[in-house]
Amino acid sequence: MNFKIKKDVLLTNLNYVSKAVSSKNVIPILSGIKLVLNKDGLHLEASDDNIIIKTFIDKDDIIEINEAGSIVVPGKYILDIIRKLPNETINIETDGLKILITTPSSEYTLNGMDSSEFPDYLLELNKKPIIFNQKVLIDIINQTSFAASLQESRPILTGINFKIKDNTLEVVATDSYRLSRKIINIDTAIDDNIDIVIPKVSLMELLKILDSEGNIELHIFNNKIVFKFDHILFQSRLLNGTFPNISTLIPEDYTLEVTSDLNELYNIIDRTSLLSDSDKNIIQMEIINNELITTCDTLQVGKVEERIIVEKNNNNNLKISFNARFMMDALKSFNSKKIQILLTNETKQFIIKDATDESLLQLIVPVRTY
Amino acid sequence: MNFKIKKDVLLTNLNYVSKAVSSKNVIPILSGIKLVLNKDGLHLEASDDNIIIKTFIDKDDIIEINEAGSIVVPGKYILDIIRKLPNETINIETDGLKILITTPSSEYTLNGMDSSEFPDYLLELNKKPIIFNQKVLIDIINQTSFAASLQESRPILTGINFKIKDNTLEVVATDSYRLSRKIINIDTAIDDNIDIVIPKVSLMELLKILDSEGNIELHIFNNKIVFKFDHILFQSRLLNGTFPNISTLIPEDYTLEVTSDLNELYNIIDRTSLLSDSDKNIIQMEIINNELITTCDTLQVGKVEERIIVEKNNNNNLKISFNARFMMDALKSFNSKKIQILLTNETKQFIIKDATDESLLQLIVPVRTY
């Protein structure tokens, strides 16, 4: 292998695949990035056995291709070296299992590994992928993923459920104490219904390399999903198991609808939680007349009472307790100025939604405090 | 106690004293901030028994003083609450040992402590303090403190030595592997020579509240130092023991003087150290003809060679090994475009200094690598 390339081009693509470089050295070869150079361009690939990322630099974006070849370079070092090199043009060549990175004033010789030892990941594609804008996927992940579970005790809840039926995509995450649901329409007509669970950790890595422009293709298989965008292929395994059926969890009736300014509500909950136990973060919320009052009383520290003016759909009053952190996470997922809270009673899960947009719903299970 | 105050005024002063609030609850009262309100204004005070910070808000900066009084408020909570309150005007009053913080929409009741239980720290002042600009002290701390030891095995080296003789202040920090020395002239004539060691941790806290404008007074006593600036008094204990006499450590002769661009040198050392063992960070530097070449060869990872053009005062060549992290710390302390390295041989400590300014000197002990 022997080629000359502009620093920025190489760095951008190393950055993409580095998100899949394994930090745990269970399989040594997976600590590397596989480079394959041929007359068409340079293929880069990395995997932590959970996700696989492949990217491609077209020959037109490479200054000189002198000799085809392939090698696995140590992921941790190559990225730092290329990032810190000041020169615009970088020479890369191999000598057996050594990789030489040179500029007029710098010379690096890194120990590489045999590319034939790198697992042979074949990334299949569908004929009819689901396509939408990258920005839409960024929003979906940001607005739902925080509600997924961090506990491995119920592995299926560490994933995010993507369900497609007809032209509707429903995305749900829940840790069983709260739930986020986003519903969007998609243009692609699909033949079969889809119901998959993508690990949250995979989507978090994907989020780091998504751009807000351009489309993304979703190629869904039985046990894996491939995202294709720009020159990038990103594959994640899927979680096995059945995601809970949430249709029964979302209350259809409620006794009180409260409309509040989003920021005002966020801020009083943030301040009220200052006095709460930092583990459980429990605060009380009371809707009384035209006021929403949040309170927290902690024996050792003291107590707080914050109030804002809200609108209601009837004269009902109500008092409820919940985890302030959950409420703040939920509120942060909305872009609107006003939100609605749909409440039933002090034990029933309640809903938060945008007053003007039905696509996003957040649900929180209250805490009993008596 | 009962007063009304603008949020920003209170927050600024709480921020100052909070740097001394004890995070370890060895003495519970020291987790608090003492407030004393009288007709002249509001005194704030905190201490972790290592440093003591006092500040004062003049009555002219307080909207209303309704009732004098004193209390100790929990430091951790009061700062967060005041920071997050949106209102411009805040009411504070006490009810026994409770402190009430109120605005039209918020009401906090915190459990306070009896101010008479707070240790009575008397902060003495000298008649003839040493005075210089805060910016000068900021530079002194930034340019020397990194060389102080983090090891408690030789406690005296965890401090920074301030020595005043005639009109000269010499500041030295060393962990015995490297040394920083800054010398400045001061205007104040002092009667007795001064030779004190201030804990680095105290100076790090002081640094957080220093401003780059205005003067600062140093009031030095046998076992403590008081810094006075703006409305703030900052006291630190001094370290007991004798700071090493460094005059014999700084070589007077050298066999080679190398002049280099500061940034170029910093960058090649930074890149060369990428391949070094991350614990010891050892790299080699060779001066040969008109080049300075840094190298690092790590069996498992690979090797690197970086080179820049330098100027020399004679034809001597030399090869030396050192801790790249120490060299980078030393180089970062200079503001100049060019620096000089004064070398003797591969085992003798070497000096880095500004080519045009003698006030700052950095010294590094090489590492033997054969």
XYZ file of C-alpha atoms in Angstrom:
740
model
C 0.000 0.000 0.000
C 1.320 3.428 -0.894
C -0.672 6.637 -1.242
C -0.668 10.391 -0.614
C -3.725 12.048 0.909
C -4.869 15.368 2.338
C -4.891 15.326 6.142
C -8.493 16.565 6.491
C -9.917 13.919 4.168
C -8.201 11.099 6.032
C -8.996 12.518 9.468
C -12.725 12.911 8.762
C -12.997 9.282 7.699
C -10.814 7.940 10.512
C -13.098 9.817 12.889
C -16.146 8.025 11.493
C -14.789 4.499 11.834
C -13.027 5.203 15.140
C -16.457 5.210 16.823
C -16.462 1.434 16.361
C -12.901 0.799 17.503
C -12.994 -1.540 20.450
C -11.579 -0.026 23.609
C -11.668 -3.371 25.381
C -8.927 -5.539 23.946
C -10.849 -8.785 24.048
C -10.033 -9.454 20.414
C -6.747 -7.617 19.675
C -7.419 -7.166 15.956
C -10.580 -5.168 16.807
C -8.439 -2.440 18.401
C -7.397 -1.626 14.844
C -8.818 0.077 11.763
C -8.666 -1.941 8.562
C -7.444 -0.002 5.525
C -7.887 -1.466 2.046
C -6.530 0.565 -0.864
C -7.373 -0.309 -4.461
C -7.647 1.628 -7.689
C -11.119 2.907 -6.759
C -10.078 4.416 -3.462
C -9.500 3.700 0.210
C -11.868 1.551 2.303
C -11.779 2.029 6.089
C -13.457 -0.335 8.524
C -13.696 -0.909 12.275
C -15.841 -2.942 14.626
C -16.301 -3.683 18.301
C -18.374 -6.737 17.411
C -21.482 -4.757 18.432
C -21.360 -2.176 15.675
C -19.440 -2.167 12.395
C -18.587 1.049 10.563
C -17.289 1.167 7.010
C -16.430 4.239 5.037
C -14.859 4.903 1.670
C -12.652 7.652 0.245
C -13.038 7.916 -3.495
C -9.878 7.942 -5.647
C -10.787 11.501 -6.698
C -10.257 12.588 -3.081
C -6.837 10.913 -2.843
C -3.827 12.808 -4.184
C -1.859 9.768 -5.417
C -2.474 6.019 -5.355
C 0.895 4.356 -6.005
C 0.323 0.802 -4.836
C -2.783 -1.084 -3.719
C -2.716 -3.086 -0.479
C -4.299 -3.599 2.893
C -3.369 -3.512 6.595
C -4.896 -3.073 10.044
C -3.536 -0.004 11.857
C -3.762 0.565 15.641
C -6.904 2.708 16.002
C -5.871 4.569 19.128
C -2.597 5.861 17.664
C -3.422 6.561 14.027
C -6.232 8.966 14.910
C -4.112 11.020 17.346
C -1.163 11.142 14.958
C -3.171 12.275 11.942
C -5.080 14.810 14.067
C -1.890 16.409 15.354
C 0.113 16.468 12.116
C 0.250 20.026 10.814
C 0.923 19.180 7.179
C -1.723 19.207 4.507
C -0.305 16.236 2.622
C 0.467 12.921 4.284
C 2.226 9.890 2.772
C 1.141 6.470 3.905
C 2.830 3.249 2.888
C 3.277 -0.240 4.264
C 6.379 -2.346 4.630
C 5.282 -5.850 5.542
C 3.205 -5.416 8.701
C 4.642 -1.966 9.410
C 2.802 1.174 8.400
C 4.823 4.301 7.612
C 3.224 7.721 7.984
C 5.480 10.477 6.711
C 5.566 14.184 5.982
C 8.696 16.203 5.143
C 9.450 16.637 8.863
C 7.759 13.664 10.552
C 8.191 9.921 10.256
C 6.031 7.385 12.083
C 6.450 3.620 11.869
C 3.551 1.814 13.507
C 3.200 -1.909 14.042
C 0.192 -3.021 12.022
C -1.695 -6.303 11.866
C -2.503 -8.618 8.980
C -5.744 -7.494 7.339
C -6.659 -11.123 6.597
C -7.068 -11.619 10.355
C -9.760 -8.925 10.498
C -13.230 -10.521 10.659
C -14.953 -10.557 7.297
C -18.009 -8.421 7.890
C -20.354 -8.467 4.945
C -22.740 -5.534 5.139
C -25.835 -6.448 3.134
C -28.253 -3.902 1.752
C -31.963 -4.146 0.974
C -33.453 -3.332 -2.375
C -36.050 -1.100 -0.773
C -34.517 0.685 2.237
C -36.462 3.095 4.401
C -35.238 6.597 3.702
C -35.503 9.789 5.649
C -33.539 12.890 6.450
C -30.608 12.542 8.850
C -32.015 15.414 10.903
C -35.202 13.397 11.472
C -33.193 10.465 12.838
C -31.120 12.797 15.044
C -34.347 14.166 16.569
C -35.814 10.692 17.040
C -32.747 9.489 18.936
C -32.424 12.642 21.037
C -36.102 12.723 21.938
C -36.433 9.081 23.002
C -33.099 7.481 23.945
C -32.807 9.041 27.412
C -35.806 7.000 28.558
C -34.134 3.669 27.762
C -32.934 1.587 30.682
C -29.316 1.518 31.805
C -29.907 -1.695 33.772
C -28.872 -4.968 32.187
C -31.448 -6.792 34.331
C -33.994 -6.429 31.509
C -31.742 -6.258 28.425
C -34.585 -5.544 25.989
C -35.231 -2.200 27.739
C -31.643 -1.052 27.016
C -32.741 -0.831 23.397
C -35.018 1.460 21.434
C -37.998 -0.059 19.686
C -38.567 0.893 16.009
C -41.929 -0.276 14.667
C -43.106 0.328 11.120
C -46.626 -0.367 9.963
C -47.931 1.002 6.698
C -46.465 4.468 6.444
C -45.952 5.062 10.144
C -42.771 4.728 12.181
C -43.261 4.475 15.951
C -40.132 4.759 18.116
C -40.357 3.894 21.815
C -37.897 3.785 24.710
C -38.754 2.957 28.293
C -37.070 1.948 31.522
C -40.499 1.001 32.971
C -40.609 4.167 35.123
C -40.961 6.509 32.155
C -41.500 6.218 28.449
C -40.803 8.251 25.311
C -42.696 7.761 22.072
C -42.134 9.479 18.760
C -44.365 8.817 15.732
C -43.524 10.014 12.238
C -44.790 9.361 8.744
C -42.377 7.846 6.267
C -42.566 7.993 2.492
C -41.280 4.503 1.752
C -43.963 1.863 1.317
C -42.813 -1.359 2.975
C -44.084 -4.874 2.291
C -43.925 -6.335 5.796
C -44.433 -4.767 9.183
C -41.214 -4.137 11.080
C -40.685 -4.465 14.835
C -37.048 -4.284 15.941
C -35.083 -3.189 19.023
C -31.795 -1.340 18.414
C -29.305 -1.121 21.321
C -29.231 2.436 22.676
C -25.406 2.337 22.807
C -25.279 1.733 19.044
C -27.550 4.693 18.349
C -25.442 6.905 20.614
C -22.370 6.126 18.480
C -24.371 6.677 15.287
C -25.518 10.053 16.625
C -21.874 11.192 16.878
C -21.312 10.837 13.152
C -24.718 11.875 11.811
C -24.876 15.142 9.986
C -28.001 17.267 9.910
C -28.020 17.362 6.127
C -28.654 14.649 3.582
C -30.694 11.478 3.687
C -30.077 8.226 5.513
C -31.159 4.741 4.445
C -32.266 2.104 6.943
C -31.669 -1.480 5.778
C -33.369 -3.783 8.237
C -32.718 -7.529 8.603
C -33.684 -10.217 11.095
C -30.842 -9.660 13.513
C -29.161 -6.464 12.303
C -29.729 -3.015 10.848
C -27.492 -1.150 8.404
C -27.607 2.656 8.201
C -26.240 4.016 4.926
C -25.442 7.717 4.501
C -22.841 9.714 2.638
C -20.007 7.210 2.088
C -20.711 5.504 5.392
C -22.179 2.105 6.274
C -23.043 1.665 9.955
C -24.289 -1.717 11.121
C -25.670 -2.566 14.550
C -26.855 -5.875 15.918
C -30.460 -5.958 17.139
C -31.622 -7.039 20.579
C -33.435 -10.352 20.848
C -36.694 -10.505 22.719
C -40.081 -8.868 22.724
C -40.378 -5.192 23.526
C -43.264 -4.514 25.935
C -46.537 -3.641 24.286
C -47.015 -0.053 25.312
C -50.478 0.575 23.915
C -52.077 -0.373 27.246
C -49.689 1.825 29.217
C -50.667 5.116 27.649
C -53.789 6.423 29.357
C -56.568 7.402 26.975
C -58.562 9.337 29.540
C -57.446 11.926 31.994
C -59.134 14.202 34.474
C -56.991 17.301 34.114
C -55.146 18.974 31.275
C -52.608 21.606 32.306
C -50.949 23.920 29.778
C -47.722 25.535 30.880
C -44.823 27.541 29.543
C -42.050 24.993 28.927
C -39.096 26.999 30.248
C -40.870 28.313 33.322
C -41.885 24.784 34.280
C -38.417 23.382 33.616
C -36.773 26.061 35.738
C -38.979 25.656 38.825
C -38.529 21.871 38.702
C -34.780 22.328 38.357
C -34.678 24.655 41.376
C -37.064 22.581 43.472
C -34.954 19.477 42.896
C -31.930 21.258 44.400
C -33.275 20.321 47.820
C -34.252 16.761 46.894
C -32.369 13.626 47.757
C -29.823 13.372 44.949
C -30.465 9.647 44.438
C -34.209 9.598 44.056
C -34.817 13.222 43.128
C -38.419 13.131 44.263
C -40.431 16.354 44.348
C -44.143 17.148 44.668
C -46.281 19.044 42.170
C -49.652 20.510 43.047
C -52.112 22.011 40.590
C -54.376 24.323 42.524
C -56.636 26.906 40.927
C -54.524 28.635 38.283
C -51.179 27.790 39.880
C -48.729 24.938 39.489
C -46.728 24.637 42.706
C -43.674 22.432 43.103
C -42.408 21.587 46.571
C -39.726 19.549 48.234
C -39.201 19.093 51.962
C -36.039 17.351 53.125
C -35.714 17.057 56.875
C -31.991 17.791 57.091
C -31.694 20.485 54.447
C -34.927 22.466 54.424
C -37.854 23.045 52.112
C -38.806 24.891 48.959
C -42.001 26.060 47.287
C -41.991 27.375 43.715
C -45.034 28.509 41.726
C -46.015 29.469 38.198
C -49.315 30.408 36.561
C -50.805 27.739 34.259
C -53.950 27.149 32.212
C -56.342 24.278 32.962
C -59.202 22.671 31.064
C -61.423 22.359 34.160
C -61.525 23.203 37.865
C -59.974 19.970 39.108
C -57.029 20.202 41.458
C -54.416 17.495 41.912
C -51.222 16.658 43.801
C -48.623 14.244 42.532
C -44.986 13.216 43.246
C -42.355 12.254 40.689
C -38.668 12.039 39.906
C -37.597 15.579 38.965
C -34.755 14.275 36.769
C -37.258 12.269 34.669
C -39.478 15.326 34.296
C -36.542 17.529 33.245
C -35.347 14.919 30.707
C -38.857 14.756 29.266
C -39.266 18.537 29.089
C -35.897 18.961 27.360
C -37.101 16.768 24.483
C -39.614 19.401 23.313
C -38.814 22.355 21.094
C -42.116 24.122 21.673
C -42.813 27.124 23.847
C -45.801 25.532 25.586
C -46.432 21.965 26.728
C -49.438 20.109 28.069
C -49.554 17.750 31.030
C -52.411 15.216 31.029
C -53.079 13.912 34.527
C -55.516 11.401 36.022
C -54.664 10.984 39.693
C -51.706 10.700 42.045
C -50.921 7.087 41.158
C -51.631 6.964 37.429
C -48.883 7.614 34.888
C -49.165 11.068 33.311
C -48.388 12.384 29.853
C -46.432 15.384 28.655
C -46.870 16.545 25.074
C -46.473 19.485 22.796
C -49.648 21.603 22.736
C -49.554 21.817 18.946
C -47.680 18.693 17.760
C -48.881 15.148 18.479
C -45.742 13.368 17.211
C -43.893 13.274 20.531
C -45.235 11.931 23.809
C -43.471 11.554 27.150
C -44.929 9.467 29.963
C -43.872 9.380 33.613
C -45.008 7.056 36.387
C -45.547 9.017 39.618
C -43.972 8.017 42.911
C -46.100 7.265 45.955
C -44.952 9.291 48.910
C -47.085 8.348 51.883
C -31.374 39.250 59.843
C -33.549 40.709 57.113
C -32.394 42.300 53.859
C -33.118 42.677 50.148
C -30.285 42.324 47.630
C -29.677 42.083 43.902
C -29.022 38.489 42.794
C -25.782 39.275 40.953
C -24.203 41.092 43.882
C -24.941 38.240 46.281
C -23.930 35.532 43.790
C -20.548 37.113 43.031
C -19.657 37.232 46.704
C -21.011 33.764 47.496
C -18.826 32.498 44.639
C -15.744 34.028 46.248
C -16.220 32.500 49.681
C -17.525 29.176 48.328
C -13.952 28.341 47.273
C -13.189 27.807 50.954
C -16.296 25.791 51.825
C -15.213 22.440 53.131
C -16.404 19.540 51.013
C -15.296 17.029 53.631
C -17.683 17.213 56.539
C -15.096 16.722 59.255
C -16.336 19.801 61.077
C -20.022 20.237 60.092
C -20.082 24.004 60.644
C -17.342 24.423 57.992
C -19.730 23.156 55.309
C -21.495 26.481 55.755
C -21.008 30.119 54.865
C -21.217 32.599 57.724
C -23.317 35.679 57.001
C -23.143 38.681 59.336
C -25.357 41.643 58.505
C -24.934 44.993 60.252
C -25.611 48.585 59.346
C -22.407 48.795 57.287
C -23.207 45.851 55.048
C -23.016 42.068 54.758
C -19.931 40.073 55.761
C -19.499 36.601 54.200
C -16.970 34.072 55.439
C -16.002 30.447 54.825
C -13.104 28.182 55.692
C -11.912 24.633 55.217
C -9.392 25.144 58.023
C -6.667 25.372 55.328
C -7.789 28.602 53.760
C -10.173 31.264 55.034
C -12.006 33.627 52.684
C -13.872 36.724 53.841
C -15.696 39.183 51.661
C -17.894 42.187 52.292
C -20.845 43.745 50.495
C -21.136 47.441 51.295
C -24.527 48.769 52.422
C -24.604 50.890 49.244
C -24.773 47.645 47.234
C -27.643 46.250 49.309
C -31.184 47.334 48.418
C -32.609 47.281 51.959
C -31.176 46.395 55.372
C -34.157 45.838 57.671
C -32.655 43.942 60.591
C -29.060 43.070 61.521
C -28.153 39.515 62.461
C -25.988 36.537 61.679
C -26.308 32.879 60.662
C -24.354 30.069 58.978
C -26.061 28.851 55.771
C -25.330 25.500 54.077
C -22.717 26.388 51.433
C -23.603 23.703 48.935
C -27.270 24.715 48.691
C -27.231 28.490 48.959
C -24.909 28.901 45.980
C -27.007 26.678 43.672
C -30.252 28.310 44.744
C -29.079 31.881 44.249
C -27.433 30.962 40.922
C -30.647 29.458 39.555
C -33.116 32.071 40.807
C -34.254 34.192 37.858
C -35.272 37.245 39.843
C -33.192 40.336 40.173
C -34.219 41.050 43.738
C -33.977 38.465 46.504
C -35.228 38.726 50.087
C -33.265 37.019 52.804
C -34.343 36.767 56.409
C -33.787 34.482 59.363
C -36.261 32.896 61.748
C -34.254 31.390 64.598
C -31.853 28.978 62.901
C -33.891 28.894 59.691
C -32.970 31.045 56.734
C -35.721 32.176 54.354
C -34.863 33.044 50.769
C -37.845 34.461 48.919
C -38.861 36.074 45.662
C -42.466 36.701 44.528
C -42.674 33.131 43.133
C -40.110 31.152 45.165
C -39.762 30.361 48.850
C -36.819 28.471 50.327
C -36.445 27.606 54.002
C -32.988 26.232 54.738
C -31.754 24.852 58.024
C -28.940 27.122 59.174
C -26.446 26.850 61.999
C -25.633 29.137 64.909
C -23.029 31.665 63.804
C -21.466 31.635 67.277
C -20.345 28.051 66.567
C -18.335 29.189 63.556
C -14.608 29.400 64.410
C -13.482 32.927 65.168
C -10.907 33.584 62.471
C -9.125 36.867 63.014
C -7.439 37.941 59.801
C -4.581 40.272 60.743
C -3.057 42.745 58.358
C 0.432 44.232 58.202
C 1.148 47.902 58.213
C 3.406 47.545 55.185
C 2.035 44.865 52.870
C 3.725 43.868 49.628
C 1.664 45.166 46.753
C 1.540 44.214 43.128
C -0.914 43.832 40.296
C -3.272 40.837 40.393
C -2.202 39.976 36.847
C 1.394 39.605 38.073
C 0.328 37.121 40.755
C -1.810 35.201 38.253
C 1.242 34.821 35.983
C 3.500 33.798 38.868
C 1.110 31.038 39.937
C 0.462 29.802 36.390
C 4.133 29.787 35.452
C 5.419 27.918 38.513
C 2.716 25.891 40.283
C 2.657 22.965 37.805
C 6.194 22.023 38.919
C 5.180 21.542 42.552
C 4.960 17.989 43.837
C 1.687 16.124 44.172
C 3.284 13.575 46.496
C 2.738 13.971 50.209
C 5.985 12.052 50.876
C 7.878 15.349 50.958
C 5.155 17.800 52.083
C 7.349 20.900 51.670
C 7.518 20.279 47.893
C 3.699 20.461 47.621
C 4.103 24.170 48.313
C 5.468 27.113 46.364
C 8.397 29.024 47.813
C 8.119 32.839 47.937
C 11.388 34.547 48.871
C 11.798 38.294 49.153
C 15.168 39.978 49.591
C 15.588 43.699 49.040
C 13.362 44.502 46.089
C 13.348 41.062 44.532
C 10.684 38.348 44.768
C 11.835 34.862 43.799
C 9.132 32.212 43.410
C 10.130 28.554 43.086
C 8.268 25.269 42.732
C 9.883 21.859 42.305
C 8.999 18.196 42.563
C 12.760 17.352 42.464
C 12.514 16.167 38.814
C 11.856 19.654 37.433
C 11.824 23.174 38.746
C 10.188 26.506 37.873
C 11.595 29.830 38.979
C 10.123 33.276 38.452
C 11.889 36.429 39.609
C 10.247 39.851 39.658
C 11.068 43.233 41.108
C 8.668 44.646 43.657
C 8.187 48.267 44.601
C 7.594 47.784 48.307
C 10.686 48.087 50.483
C 10.552 45.438 53.202
C 12.428 45.453 56.509
C 13.178 41.744 56.865
C 13.877 39.080 54.311
C 10.959 36.758 53.666
C 11.138 33.034 52.974
C 7.793 31.227 53.067
C 6.168 28.179 51.449
C 2.493 28.516 50.437
C 0.536 25.287 49.776
C -0.101 24.918 46.042
C -3.732 23.930 46.719
C -4.341 27.285 48.424
C -2.917 29.212 45.476
C -5.066 27.180 43.075
C -8.191 28.307 44.946
C -6.919 31.897 45.040
C -6.345 31.763 41.283
C -10.042 31.031 40.730
C -11.121 34.324 42.269
C -8.300 36.596 41.133
C -9.155 39.196 38.561
C -6.643 40.472 36.058
C -7.255 44.075 37.097
C -6.443 45.918 40.278
C -3.780 45.436 42.915
C -3.355 42.758 45.532
C -1.732 43.085 48.960
C 0.324 40.291 50.515
C 0.346 40.335 54.323
C 2.896 37.801 55.497
C 3.132 36.337 59.004
C 5.056 33.511 60.636
C 2.610 30.765 59.853
C 0.094 32.355 57.496
C -0.362 34.749 54.596
C -3.308 37.040 53.938
C -4.084 38.239 50.393
C -6.209 41.377 50.311
C -7.847 42.558 47.074
C -11.107 44.255 46.162
C -13.385 43.503 49.151
C -11.791 40.122 49.683
C -9.494 38.738 52.378
C -7.958 35.347 51.546
C -5.822 33.635 54.183
C -3.756 30.508 53.737
C -1.663 28.597 56.243
C 2.017 28.227 55.370
C 3.931 24.953 55.169
C 6.455 24.230 57.915
C 9.935 23.160 56.982
C 12.824 24.328 54.877
C 12.437 24.600 51.131
C 15.451 23.149 49.281
C 18.150 25.648 48.431
C 17.984 25.731 44.672
C 20.950 27.965 43.940
C 23.246 24.926 43.585
C 20.783 23.137 41.304
C 20.744 25.680 38.510
C 23.763 25.099 36.264
C 25.816 28.207 35.606
C 27.735 26.730 32.697
C 26.489 24.861 29.709
C 28.014 23.471 26.552
C 25.236 24.149 24.097
C 22.613 26.856 23.667
C 19.772 26.010 21.303
C 17.257 28.617 20.145
C 13.947 27.292 18.838
C 10.515 28.434 17.815
C 8.317 27.739 20.849
C 5.246 26.382 19.060
C 7.162 24.206 16.625
C 9.067 22.610 19.498
C 5.931 22.121 21.580
C 4.118 20.459 18.692
C 6.827 17.934 17.796
C 7.204 16.958 21.460
C 3.442 16.595 21.746
C 3.335 14.332 18.671
C 6.435 12.346 19.616
C 4.986 11.621 23.045
C 1.930 10.011 21.416
C 3.997 6.835 21.072
C 5.572 7.007 24.526
C 4.593 4.967 27.522
C 1.736 6.979 29.017
C 3.084 6.635 32.578
C 6.643 7.798 32.130
C 6.269 9.741 28.887
C 9.943 9.455 28.044
C 11.186 10.648 24.646
C 14.642 11.373 23.198
C 15.835 14.676 21.810
C 18.915 14.973 19.607
C 20.563 18.204 18.515
C 22.532 17.483 15.410
C 23.879 20.162 13.057
C 21.026 22.622 12.598
C 18.260 20.191 13.467
C 16.471 19.261 16.655
C 15.135 15.710 16.319
C 12.744 14.098 18.780
C 12.297 10.343 18.742
C 10.434 7.657 20.605
C 10.637 3.936 20.024
C 8.180 1.706 21.827
C 8.529 -1.977 21.072
C 4.835 -2.793 20.933
C 3.527 0.326 19.233
C 6.206 1.555 16.837
C 8.517 4.520 16.504
C 8.490 8.172 15.540
C 11.033 10.749 14.421
C 10.152 14.454 14.239
C 12.503 17.273 13.258
C 12.657 21.063 13.236
C 15.361 23.569 12.287
C 16.996 25.370 15.242
C 19.826 27.833 15.893
C 22.878 26.903 17.977
C 25.678 28.915 19.594
C 28.386 26.403 18.610
C 28.909 23.150 16.682
C 28.337 20.794 19.596
C 25.817 18.011 19.158
C 23.980 16.301 22.001
C 21.413 13.616 22.757
C 19.211 13.605 25.835
C 16.069 11.867 27.179
C 13.339 13.433 29.287
C 9.699 13.295 30.324
C 7.741 14.870 27.447
C 4.942 15.963 29.789
C 7.431 17.971 31.896
C 8.843 19.610 28.773
C 5.359 20.521 27.496
C 4.366 21.977 30.894
C 7.554 24.047 30.906
C 7.078 25.295 27.330
C 3.457 26.282 28.002
C 4.627 28.687 30.726
C 6.265 31.028 28.186
C 4.493 33.731 26.203
C 7.390 34.372 23.824
C 7.737 33.248 20.235
C 11.243 31.860 20.738
C 12.835 29.980 23.646
C 16.353 28.901 24.493
C 17.459 25.531 25.815
C 20.758 25.494 27.720
C 22.283 22.017 27.799
C 25.419 20.492 29.317
C 25.293 16.734 28.750
C 22.902 13.823 28.800
C 22.787 13.511 32.593
C 22.879 17.147 33.701
C 19.671 19.100 34.300
C 18.926 21.553 31.488
C 17.329 24.976 31.409
C 14.584 26.469 29.246
C 14.165 30.224 29.155
C 12.750 33.049 27.128
C 15.314 34.345 24.634
C 14.558 37.951 25.568
C 13.274 37.835 29.162
C 15.310 36.515 32.102
C 12.482 36.554 34.658
C 11.258 32.990 34.071
C 13.391 29.845 34.144
C 12.321 26.214 33.779
C 14.661 23.357 34.681
C 14.263 19.671 33.842
C 16.323 16.713 35.016
C 16.946 14.304 32.126
C 16.175 10.600 32.332
C 18.901 8.013 31.777
C 17.825 5.518 29.162
C 20.582 3.001 28.672
